[in-house]
Amino acid sequence: MAVCGKRQYDLLEKMGFVRISGTAEEDRAAHILMDEIASLGLKAEQVPFEVEDGTVEKAEFAVLEPEYKKYTVTGYKLAGCTAEGGEDHEFMYLEQFDDVMLAQAKGKVVLINGRMTADNYKKLIAAGAAGFVTMGGTVIDEVEKTDLDTRTLRPTLSEHGLMPAFHIRMTDALEILKSGATKVHIELHTTPRKYNSHNVVCEIPGTEKPDEIVDFGAHYDSVEFSPGVWDNAAGCVTIMEILRHFVEHPPVRTCRFIFFGSEELGLLGSKAYVAAIPEDELPKHVFMVNADVGGSVLGMNSAAVTADESLCKYVEFMAKELGYSTGVRQSIMSSDSVPFADRGVPAINFARGGGPGMPGMGFMHTRYDMISLISPEALAVVTEFAVAFSDRMVNAKIFPVPRTIPKNIREDLDRYLAKKPAEAK
Ligand SMILES: [Zn+2]
């Protein structure tokens, strides 16, 4: 049976609720996927893995001077806690991480531009800052229409030391700077929490080469406030169509389908899956196909090749042959293909997005990642190509992609895995 955008859309609609790591809703989404797989006559397994995250009990931020005003903030999970009752500190706007600014940061709570990176965090620790504040949203946000997300101080940062950290609305930050704030009161209490998240895994054994495994993956979790239809129920329904294709056309090689939990906390599901592959089984995993973001009416198709450059040419030729418009680039993508590539399994990422009117992070990871921006046709167009491509790979006489990770990709992977920004993606 051919790809059916309507069927994809229906499943996507069923999954269109907030599915945060470790919640009952993430579990509910896992069961929707397992039910769908069961309806195809296969059995999926829900494989648990442990997540170390945190909760925030209290996050408060107030300007003390020149005039008292309290602001709504979220606290970074797993950041440093303040004393009970909070602390008063001087405040500054650390516009950039240069020597001039850093020399003034000692003992101060600093407001920064953009995300906190591991490099900049290290500089801030060395400068002796008392805490930092990041800004979310835009200067034209309206409180009723936007949400302030809760972030996590990732281990790649906290390993350098701890300090309290907060996230504030851009509009409030602007007001604070215009008020000439010099002193603030902060309070943060956060505690570590361990819980289980799950991958949904199912396998179709290869008819001729069962010992060669192609992995197919998409994450099914979403972030706070986001129904996550574009990111990434769309990828799930793409992979589900590929699964359906191989149920109907038994594959030469073994196909493993994994719907990952907790991607948004730092690729945790795929990291757990890849870490659990025994050393002697690893060489059998010849390739990985990942789908992350798709189905948006506005936008364009793309393929990120985390593999030998020859695969870019292969995809370009095949796209021309089938009349499929797509950007093709050799790169890593901030998604579940990364842990595979890190252990030597080459990969490709199929996506559709980047359309106008949905500026980057303003759309992604917000309540506006909603089904009205998605269409069955836009889902199907990428999926049809992904199915055709996967069919060729899985059934090839000789597996065409070298099982190597090129040097430039290796360097990108190392950089990415060591210097992941403080927030998801
Ligand atoms: Zn995603």
Tab-separated table of C-alpha atoms and ligand atoms in Angstrom:
chain	number	residue	atom	x	y	z
A	1	MET	CA	0.000	0.000	0.000
A	2	ALA	CA	1.287	3.454	-0.864
A	3	VAL	CA	2.022	6.213	1.625
A	4	CYS	CA	-1.176	7.829	2.881
A	5	GLY	CA	-0.917	11.392	4.163
A	6	LYS	CA	-4.412	11.279	5.605
A	7	ARG	CA	-3.552	8.207	7.695
A	8	GLN	CA	-0.401	9.952	8.884
A	9	TYR	CA	-2.358	13.080	9.728
A	10	ASP	CA	-4.917	11.074	11.747
A	11	LEU	CA	-2.201	9.472	13.869
A	12	LEU	CA	-0.488	12.836	14.275
A	13	GLU	CA	-3.739	14.354	15.479
A	14	LYS	CA	-4.080	11.610	18.097
A	15	MET	CA	-0.608	12.488	19.402
A	16	GLY	CA	-1.125	16.262	19.401
A	17	PHE	CA	-0.870	16.884	23.135
A	18	VAL	CA	2.002	18.006	25.368
A	19	ARG	CA	4.246	14.971	25.914
A	20	ILE	CA	6.964	15.950	28.366
A	21	SER	CA	9.637	13.437	29.375
A	22	GLY	CA	8.614	11.251	32.280
A	23	THR	CA	4.973	12.339	32.403
A	24	ALA	CA	1.811	10.270	32.044
A	25	GLU	CA	1.306	12.013	28.674
A	26	GLU	CA	4.650	10.782	27.351
A	27	ASP	CA	3.549	7.305	28.379
A	28	ARG	CA	0.171	7.808	26.724
A	29	ALA	CA	1.904	8.744	23.469
A	30	ALA	CA	4.050	5.595	23.729
A	31	HIS	CA	0.875	3.533	23.996
A	32	ILE	CA	-0.692	5.244	20.978
A	33	LEU	CA	2.389	4.234	18.982
A	34	MET	CA	2.349	0.682	20.376
A	35	ASP	CA	-1.354	0.321	19.544
A	36	GLU	CA	-0.689	1.475	15.997
A	37	ILE	CA	2.133	-1.054	15.667
A	38	ALA	CA	-0.105	-3.781	17.127
A	39	SER	CA	-2.744	-2.966	14.497
A	40	LEU	CA	-0.100	-3.901	11.898
A	41	GLY	CA	0.307	-7.306	13.511
A	42	LEU	CA	3.609	-6.558	15.241
A	43	LYS	CA	4.508	-6.327	18.880
A	44	ALA	CA	6.409	-3.321	20.176
A	45	GLU	CA	8.328	-3.259	23.413
A	46	GLN	CA	8.380	-0.318	25.793
A	47	VAL	CA	11.989	-0.217	26.974
A	48	PRO	CA	12.649	1.892	30.089
A	49	PHE	CA	15.744	4.016	30.724
A	50	GLU	CA	16.583	6.209	33.663
A	51	VAL	CA	16.485	9.985	33.399
A	52	GLU	CA	18.195	12.312	35.817
A	53	ASP	CA	16.440	15.634	35.804
A	54	GLY	CA	15.308	18.082	38.434
A	55	THR	CA	12.366	19.985	39.808
A	56	VAL	CA	12.209	23.633	40.769
A	57	GLU	CA	10.498	24.281	44.099
A	58	LYS	CA	10.997	28.023	44.125
A	59	ALA	CA	12.298	30.632	41.670
A	60	GLU	CA	12.007	34.304	42.555
A	61	PHE	CA	13.518	37.399	41.065
A	62	ALA	CA	12.972	41.011	42.108
A	63	VAL	CA	14.704	44.271	41.319
A	64	LEU	CA	15.609	46.087	44.568
A	65	GLU	CA	17.188	49.277	43.285
A	66	PRO	CA	16.454	51.871	42.055
A	67	GLU	CA	12.890	50.706	42.687
A	68	TYR	CA	11.393	47.461	43.982
A	69	LYS	CA	9.603	45.306	41.443
A	70	LYS	CA	9.061	41.565	41.358
A	71	TYR	CA	9.223	39.707	38.025
A	72	THR	CA	7.959	36.348	36.838
A	73	VAL	CA	10.859	34.013	36.122
A	74	THR	CA	11.520	30.315	35.773
A	75	GLY	CA	14.504	28.789	37.512
A	76	TYR	CA	16.984	26.488	35.794
A	77	LYS	CA	16.580	22.928	37.008
A	78	LEU	CA	19.752	21.541	38.596
A	79	ALA	CA	21.355	24.992	38.836
A	80	GLY	CA	22.879	26.211	42.104
A	81	CYS	CA	20.481	26.893	44.971
A	82	THR	CA	20.473	30.150	46.897
A	83	ALA	CA	20.325	30.419	50.656
A	84	GLU	CA	16.884	29.898	52.212
A	85	GLY	CA	15.042	33.209	51.994
A	86	GLY	CA	17.136	34.264	49.005
A	87	GLU	CA	20.130	36.520	48.399
A	88	ASP	CA	20.687	40.129	47.340
A	89	HIS	CA	23.278	40.834	44.676
A	90	GLU	CA	24.401	43.588	42.386
A	91	PHE	CA	23.041	43.265	38.864
A	92	MET	CA	24.564	43.918	35.441
A	93	TYR	CA	23.862	43.373	31.766
A	94	LEU	CA	26.716	41.237	30.465
A	95	GLU	CA	26.259	42.011	26.783
A	96	GLN	CA	29.083	39.809	25.634
A	97	PHE	CA	31.620	37.491	27.154
A	98	ASP	CA	34.647	39.720	26.629
A	99	ASP	CA	37.295	40.728	29.179
A	100	VAL	CA	35.780	44.171	29.722
A	101	MET	CA	32.403	42.773	30.733
A	102	LEU	CA	33.739	39.745	32.610
A	103	ALA	CA	36.013	41.939	34.751
A	104	GLN	CA	32.881	43.597	36.189
A	105	ALA	CA	30.925	40.386	36.855
A	106	LYS	CA	32.361	39.349	40.225
A	107	GLY	CA	29.617	38.809	42.802
A	108	LYS	CA	26.908	39.984	40.401
A	109	VAL	CA	23.820	38.456	38.866
A	110	VAL	CA	24.298	38.934	35.124
A	111	LEU	CA	21.733	39.192	32.358
A	112	ILE	CA	23.075	37.661	29.133
A	113	ASN	CA	22.155	37.672	25.451
A	114	GLY	CA	21.272	34.363	23.823
A	115	ARG	CA	21.843	30.899	25.227
A	116	MET	CA	24.322	29.967	27.865
A	117	THR	CA	27.015	27.817	26.295
A	118	ALA	CA	29.503	25.649	28.170
A	119	ASP	CA	32.348	27.953	27.093
A	120	ASN	CA	30.662	31.094	28.347
A	121	TYR	CA	29.505	29.364	31.508
A	122	LYS	CA	33.106	28.446	32.288
A	123	LYS	CA	34.091	32.104	31.833
A	124	LEU	CA	31.302	33.229	34.141
A	125	ILE	CA	32.354	30.762	36.846
A	126	ALA	CA	35.954	31.982	36.554
A	127	ALA	CA	34.768	35.595	36.781
A	128	GLY	CA	33.011	34.806	40.064
A	129	ALA	CA	29.489	35.799	39.010
A	130	ALA	CA	26.703	35.151	41.534
A	131	GLY	CA	24.152	33.952	38.997
A	132	PHE	CA	22.865	34.471	35.467
A	133	VAL	CA	19.630	35.305	33.720
A	134	THR	CA	18.660	34.402	30.143
A	135	MET	CA	15.866	36.023	28.122
A	136	GLY	CA	13.053	34.235	26.289
A	137	GLY	CA	10.575	35.356	23.640
A	138	THR	CA	10.675	38.655	21.799
A	139	VAL	CA	10.269	42.336	22.683
A	140	ILE	CA	6.716	42.288	21.292
A	141	ASP	CA	5.499	39.271	23.263
A	142	GLU	CA	2.188	39.459	25.038
A	143	VAL	CA	1.974	37.617	28.335
A	144	GLU	CA	-1.364	35.986	27.475
A	145	LYS	CA	-0.037	34.631	24.185
A	146	THR	CA	3.381	33.267	25.101
A	147	ASP	CA	4.915	30.982	27.710
A	148	LEU	CA	8.116	31.103	29.683
A	149	ASP	CA	9.798	27.709	29.601
A	150	THR	CA	11.729	25.969	32.355
A	151	ARG	CA	15.313	25.179	31.463
A	152	THR	CA	17.922	22.817	32.802
A	153	LEU	CA	21.539	23.470	33.638
A	154	ARG	CA	23.047	20.570	31.746
A	155	PRO	CA	25.881	18.497	33.241
A	156	THR	CA	28.265	19.828	30.562
A	157	LEU	CA	27.864	23.199	32.290
A	158	SER	CA	27.345	22.294	35.937
A	159	GLU	CA	30.532	20.195	35.951
A	160	HIS	CA	32.403	23.514	36.019
A	161	GLY	CA	30.618	24.704	39.159
A	162	LEU	CA	27.164	25.787	40.229
A	163	MET	CA	25.353	29.119	40.319
A	164	PRO	CA	21.666	30.032	40.377
A	165	ALA	CA	20.157	30.655	36.947
A	166	PHE	CA	16.864	32.147	35.782
A	167	HIS	CA	14.912	32.652	32.584
A	168	ILE	CA	12.887	35.828	32.092
A	169	ARG	CA	10.609	37.333	29.476
A	170	MET	CA	12.350	39.571	26.948
A	171	THR	CA	9.804	42.321	27.599
A	172	ASP	CA	10.589	42.237	31.322
A	173	ALA	CA	14.335	42.213	30.687
A	174	LEU	CA	13.917	45.302	28.535
A	175	GLU	CA	11.963	47.017	31.294
A	176	ILE	CA	14.577	46.063	33.896
A	177	LEU	CA	17.409	47.505	31.803
A	178	LYS	CA	15.516	50.705	31.087
A	179	SER	CA	14.827	51.110	34.807
A	180	GLY	CA	18.576	51.128	35.416
A	181	ALA	CA	18.450	48.204	37.843
A	182	THR	CA	21.595	47.836	39.956
A	183	LYS	CA	20.556	45.403	42.673
A	184	VAL	CA	18.362	42.302	42.665
A	185	HIS	CA	16.946	39.733	45.056
A	186	ILE	CA	17.065	36.120	43.879
A	187	GLU	CA	15.889	32.843	45.328
A	188	LEU	CA	16.189	29.410	43.742
A	189	HIS	CA	15.544	25.953	45.109
A	190	THR	CA	15.883	22.975	42.808
A	191	THR	CA	16.324	19.277	43.564
A	192	PRO	CA	17.457	16.354	41.428
A	193	ARG	CA	14.854	13.791	40.409
A	194	LYS	CA	15.253	10.353	38.823
A	195	TYR	CA	12.517	8.662	36.849
A	196	ASN	CA	11.959	6.347	33.903
A	197	SER	CA	11.251	7.374	30.331
A	198	HIS	CA	10.768	4.828	27.528
A	199	ASN	CA	11.721	3.947	23.988
A	200	VAL	CA	9.163	2.066	21.911
A	201	VAL	CA	11.032	-0.577	19.932
A	202	CYS	CA	9.952	-3.105	17.348
A	203	GLU	CA	11.758	-5.196	14.784
A	204	ILE	CA	11.089	-6.798	11.413
A	205	PRO	CA	13.697	-9.538	10.786
A	206	GLY	CA	15.501	-9.484	7.450
A	207	THR	CA	14.591	-12.241	5.005
A	208	GLU	CA	18.080	-12.647	3.471
A	209	LYS	CA	20.486	-10.617	5.600
A	210	PRO	CA	19.025	-10.721	9.112
A	211	ASP	CA	22.438	-9.918	10.594
A	212	GLU	CA	22.546	-6.494	8.992
A	213	ILE	CA	20.377	-4.007	10.850
A	214	VAL	CA	19.002	-0.675	9.673
A	215	ASP	CA	17.618	1.478	12.494
A	216	PHE	CA	14.703	3.851	11.958
A	217	GLY	CA	13.984	6.465	14.587
A	218	ALA	CA	11.925	9.480	15.611
A	219	HIS	CA	11.381	11.050	19.024
A	220	TYR	CA	7.860	11.193	20.380
A	221	ASP	CA	8.322	13.471	23.394
A	222	SER	CA	7.672	17.215	23.275
A	223	VAL	CA	8.533	20.150	25.520
A	224	GLU	CA	6.592	22.208	28.030
A	225	PHE	CA	3.565	23.968	26.456
A	226	SER	CA	4.146	22.382	23.022
A	227	PRO	CA	1.684	19.936	21.414
A	228	GLY	CA	4.738	18.975	19.348
A	229	VAL	CA	3.025	18.035	16.123
A	230	TRP	CA	5.753	19.408	13.858
A	231	ASP	CA	8.430	18.538	16.444
A	232	ASN	CA	8.045	15.627	16.364
A	233	ALA	CA	4.791	13.717	15.990
A	234	ALA	CA	5.422	14.373	12.277
A	235	GLY	CA	8.653	12.369	12.388
A	236	CYS	CA	6.858	9.561	14.237
A	237	VAL	CA	4.156	9.254	11.600
A	238	THR	CA	6.843	9.277	8.890
A	239	ILE	CA	8.677	6.389	10.534
A	240	MET	CA	5.345	4.619	11.099
A	241	GLU	CA	4.680	4.684	7.337
A	242	ILE	CA	8.124	3.200	6.694
A	243	LEU	CA	7.325	0.501	9.241
A	244	ARG	CA	4.032	-0.182	7.484
A	245	HIS	CA	5.837	-0.415	4.148
A	246	PHE	CA	8.204	-3.097	5.457
A	247	VAL	CA	5.365	-5.038	7.087
A	248	GLU	CA	3.805	-5.246	3.646
A	249	HIS	CA	7.123	-5.786	1.822
A	250	PRO	CA	9.345	-7.941	4.052
A	251	PRO	CA	12.854	-6.433	4.043
A	252	VAL	CA	16.083	-8.135	2.994
A	253	ARG	CA	17.884	-6.644	6.009
A	254	THR	CA	16.561	-6.454	9.560
A	255	CYS	CA	14.686	-3.233	10.283
A	256	ARG	CA	14.567	-1.917	13.825
A	257	PHE	CA	12.076	0.856	14.586
A	258	ILE	CA	12.624	2.998	17.654
A	259	PHE	CA	10.374	5.803	18.856
A	260	PHE	CA	12.550	7.677	21.312
A	261	GLY	CA	11.502	9.246	24.600
A	262	SER	CA	13.210	12.254	26.200
A	263	GLU	CA	14.975	13.551	23.086
A	264	GLU	CA	14.213	17.061	24.221
A	265	LEU	CA	16.255	16.633	27.397
A	266	GLY	CA	19.386	15.950	25.361
A	267	LEU	CA	18.795	12.927	23.109
A	268	LEU	CA	18.367	10.712	26.155
A	269	GLY	CA	16.285	7.983	24.510
A	270	SER	CA	18.635	7.473	21.585
A	271	LYS	CA	21.663	7.695	23.865
A	272	ALA	CA	20.165	4.964	26.063
A	273	TYR	CA	19.275	2.793	23.053
A	274	VAL	CA	22.708	3.098	21.468
A	275	ALA	CA	24.514	2.590	24.787
A	276	ALA	CA	22.602	-0.675	25.271
A	277	ILE	CA	23.773	-2.166	21.946
A	278	PRO	CA	26.329	-4.839	22.878
A	279	GLU	CA	29.833	-4.311	21.472
A	280	ASP	CA	29.607	-7.462	19.306
A	281	GLU	CA	26.224	-6.442	17.874
A	282	LEU	CA	27.296	-2.916	17.022
A	283	PRO	CA	28.991	-3.718	13.664
A	284	LYS	CA	25.674	-5.201	12.487
A	285	HIS	CA	24.036	-1.781	12.654
A	286	VAL	CA	24.874	-0.486	9.211
A	287	PHE	CA	22.740	2.645	8.989
A	288	MET	CA	20.196	4.850	10.721
A	289	VAL	CA	17.260	6.785	9.241
A	290	ASN	CA	15.929	9.569	11.449
A	291	ALA	CA	12.915	11.841	11.025
A	292	ASP	CA	12.706	15.015	13.085
A	293	VAL	CA	10.226	17.785	12.229
A	294	GLY	CA	7.923	17.581	9.234
A	295	GLY	CA	4.520	18.139	7.738
A	296	SER	CA	4.508	21.932	7.815
A	297	VAL	CA	2.569	23.417	4.906
A	298	LEU	CA	4.962	26.353	4.708
A	299	GLY	CA	8.521	25.245	4.330
A	300	MET	CA	10.829	23.052	2.296
A	301	ASN	CA	12.185	19.519	2.343
A	302	SER	CA	15.672	18.721	3.517
A	303	ALA	CA	18.017	15.832	4.098
A	304	ALA	CA	20.979	16.001	6.458
A	305	VAL	CA	23.510	13.311	5.654
A	306	THR	CA	25.585	12.258	8.655
A	307	ALA	CA	27.685	9.912	6.581
A	308	ASP	CA	30.197	9.699	3.756
A	309	GLU	CA	29.791	12.505	1.231
A	310	SER	CA	29.001	10.012	-1.531
A	311	LEU	CA	25.583	9.572	0.082
A	312	CYS	CA	24.786	13.247	-0.579
A	313	LYS	CA	25.289	12.609	-4.291
A	314	TYR	CA	23.216	9.440	-4.112
A	315	VAL	CA	20.336	11.340	-2.476
A	316	GLU	CA	20.625	14.204	-4.977
A	317	PHE	CA	20.492	11.800	-7.941
A	318	MET	CA	17.615	9.849	-6.473
A	319	ALA	CA	15.679	13.045	-5.715
A	320	LYS	CA	16.084	14.116	-9.359
A	321	GLU	CA	15.059	10.690	-10.583
A	322	LEU	CA	11.875	10.757	-8.490
A	323	GLY	CA	11.162	14.469	-8.955
A	324	TYR	CA	11.533	15.257	-5.257
A	325	SER	CA	12.636	18.764	-4.339
A	326	THR	CA	15.037	18.718	-1.414
A	327	GLY	CA	18.030	20.425	0.088
A	328	VAL	CA	20.831	17.957	0.756
A	329	ARG	CA	23.763	18.686	3.027
A	330	GLN	CA	26.412	16.692	4.787
A	331	SER	CA	26.055	17.568	8.458
A	332	ILE	CA	25.009	16.416	11.847
A	333	MET	CA	21.554	17.349	13.043
A	334	SER	CA	20.645	18.095	16.647
A	335	SER	CA	18.603	14.931	16.870
A	336	ASP	CA	18.620	11.207	17.609
A	337	SER	CA	20.987	10.343	14.769
A	338	VAL	CA	23.835	11.876	16.788
A	339	PRO	CA	24.361	9.045	19.311
A	340	PHE	CA	24.321	6.531	16.418
A	341	ALA	CA	26.943	8.446	14.465
A	342	ASP	CA	28.940	8.849	17.656
A	343	ARG	CA	29.215	5.052	17.832
A	344	GLY	CA	30.084	4.775	14.144
A	345	VAL	CA	26.651	4.210	12.598
A	346	PRO	CA	26.119	6.544	9.612
A	347	ALA	CA	22.727	8.212	9.299
A	348	ILE	CA	20.369	10.388	7.321
A	349	ASN	CA	17.805	12.856	8.695
A	350	PHE	CA	14.642	13.684	6.787
A	351	ALA	CA	12.841	16.910	7.659
A	352	ARG	CA	10.469	19.554	6.405
A	353	GLY	CA	10.374	23.020	7.919
A	354	GLY	CA	11.999	26.417	7.826
A	355	GLY	CA	8.959	28.086	6.317
A	356	PRO	CA	8.181	31.783	6.583
A	357	GLY	CA	5.980	33.240	9.314
A	358	MET	CA	7.271	30.784	11.869
A	359	PRO	CA	10.558	32.288	12.943
A	360	GLY	CA	12.892	29.577	14.166
A	361	MET	CA	12.654	29.085	17.892
A	362	GLY	CA	9.546	31.261	18.038
A	363	PHE	CA	7.594	28.381	16.555
A	364	MET	CA	9.599	25.416	17.688
A	365	HIS	CA	9.122	24.392	21.315
A	366	THR	CA	6.133	26.684	21.835
A	367	ARG	CA	2.362	26.355	22.050
A	368	TYR	CA	2.283	27.419	18.384
A	369	ASP	CA	3.655	24.088	17.191
A	370	MET	CA	0.089	23.206	16.272
A	371	ILE	CA	-1.802	21.078	13.809
A	372	SER	CA	-3.267	23.988	11.853
A	373	LEU	CA	0.203	24.470	10.295
A	374	ILE	CA	0.380	20.848	9.122
A	375	SER	CA	-1.233	19.116	6.140
A	376	PRO	CA	-1.542	15.488	5.003
A	377	GLU	CA	0.075	16.430	1.673
A	378	ALA	CA	3.105	18.020	3.341
A	379	LEU	CA	3.511	14.923	5.514
A	380	ALA	CA	3.238	12.570	2.564
A	381	VAL	CA	5.707	14.310	0.274
A	382	VAL	CA	8.710	13.713	2.552
A	383	THR	CA	7.455	10.292	3.591
A	384	GLU	CA	7.132	9.041	0.019
A	385	PHE	CA	10.764	9.855	-0.617
A	386	ALA	CA	11.859	8.470	2.754
A	387	VAL	CA	10.062	5.186	1.995
A	388	ALA	CA	11.572	4.922	-1.498
A	389	PHE	CA	15.052	5.690	-0.151
A	390	SER	CA	14.711	3.264	2.765
A	391	ASP	CA	13.448	0.518	0.465
A	392	ARG	CA	16.554	0.831	-1.715
A	393	MET	CA	18.921	0.863	1.247
A	394	VAL	CA	17.339	-2.015	3.113
A	395	ASN	CA	17.051	-4.218	0.019
A	396	ALA	CA	20.381	-3.352	-1.644
A	397	LYS	CA	22.520	-6.314	-2.786
A	398	ILE	CA	25.559	-4.679	-1.190
A	399	PHE	CA	24.921	-2.006	1.394
A	400	PRO	CA	25.819	1.178	-0.509
A	401	VAL	CA	26.795	3.512	2.355
A	402	PRO	CA	30.308	3.040	3.761
A	403	ARG	CA	30.115	2.224	7.443
A	404	THR	CA	32.424	5.060	8.350
A	405	ILE	CA	32.090	8.494	9.903
A	406	PRO	CA	34.091	11.079	7.931
A	407	LYS	CA	36.623	13.216	9.801
A	408	ASN	CA	34.681	16.488	9.433
A	409	ILE	CA	31.533	14.848	10.812
A	410	ARG	CA	33.518	13.272	13.642
A	411	GLU	CA	34.768	16.740	14.600
A	412	ASP	CA	31.257	18.181	14.498
A	413	LEU	CA	30.006	15.333	16.669
A	414	ASP	CA	32.741	15.863	19.241
A	415	ARG	CA	32.043	19.569	19.348
A	416	TYR	CA	28.294	19.027	19.612
A	417	LEU	CA	28.446	16.404	22.324
A	418	ALA	CA	30.899	18.393	24.440
A	419	LYS	CA	29.351	21.817	24.032
A	420	LYS	CA	25.626	21.318	24.075
A	421	PRO	CA	23.876	24.605	24.982
A	422	ALA	CA	22.060	24.855	28.305
A	423	GLU	CA	18.594	24.460	26.850
A	424	ALA	CA	17.136	21.754	24.675
A	425	LYS	CA	18.290	22.000	21.043
B	1	ZN	ZN	12.721	17.313	17.558
